[in-house]
Amino acid sequence: MTRSFETAIADHHVPAEAPWSGFVRKGQTIRLIDSEGQQAVDTIFYSAGNFAERYSAQDTVRTQGAAYIGTGTKVISNEGNVMLTVVADTSGRHDTAAGACSCESNTVRFGHETRYLHACRDNFVLEVGKHGMGKRDIVPNINFFMNVPIEPSGEMTIVDGLSKPGDYVELVAEMDVLCVISNCPQINNPCNGFNPTPIRILIWDVGA
Ligand SMILES: [Zn+2]
């Protein structure tokens, strides 16, 4: 869909490695733009009216019968409700199996010297805290623009992202949601091309 940036009601530039959160009302459209390409955008959705209702990776992949997030995916909550629908996707690959990076997992995967690198879990803790939530409210997330092919054998590995500069994914909210994002700071695997970069977030009102 070709919407004009000028008609957006919100336009956020999220720096490399930073968190972001914002509300998207029912019927509004949110577009996440991978400004420079190959940037994982770790994302969790919460029902705006009840934060205990939140994104469920398991229910989403089971309901659609497919492992990846893409055009047509209905984002399902832990209560079985449709939270958003993916209506556009120019990059073609989004993961919801590989989770978010943390300082702790970095030390296990990449060595103790990575202990002090910033991680998605830190971003999530900071951002959900603004809304009265804490660690227990952080659940398995969507990784927009992250490429984790699942082999016929069942093996899966994070490999180079497919997204090009300016690629985007667009979702229409089916209920009022809080969107919480970590613009992934990971530099030890290819999820960000070993170089975290900024993203841009646009929101259009109902009918725009
Ligand atoms: Zn990360």
CSV table of C-alpha atoms in Angstrom, one decimal, residues 8 20 26 30 32 38-40 77 95 115 120 130 168 189 204:
chain,number,residue,atom,x,y,z
A,8,ALA,CA,0.9,9.7,9.2
A,20,TRP,CA,10.5,2.3,21.8
A,26,LYS,CA,-8.0,-0.5,16.7
A,30,ILE,CA,1.6,0.7,12.1
A,32,LEU,CA,8.0,-0.6,10.8
A,38,GLN,CA,19.3,-6.2,7.9
A,39,GLN,CA,18.1,-4.9,11.3
A,40,ALA,CA,16.2,-7.2,13.7
A,77,SER,CA,-2.8,-13.2,22.0
A,95,ASP,CA,11.0,-14.8,12.8
A,115,ARG,CA,28.6,-9.7,29.4
A,120,CYS,CA,17.2,-6.7,23.8
A,130,LYS,CA,7.3,2.9,31.6
A,168,TYR,CA,8.9,-2.4,5.8
A,189,ASN,CA,25.7,-12.8,15.2
A,204,TRP,CA,-1.8,6.1,10.3
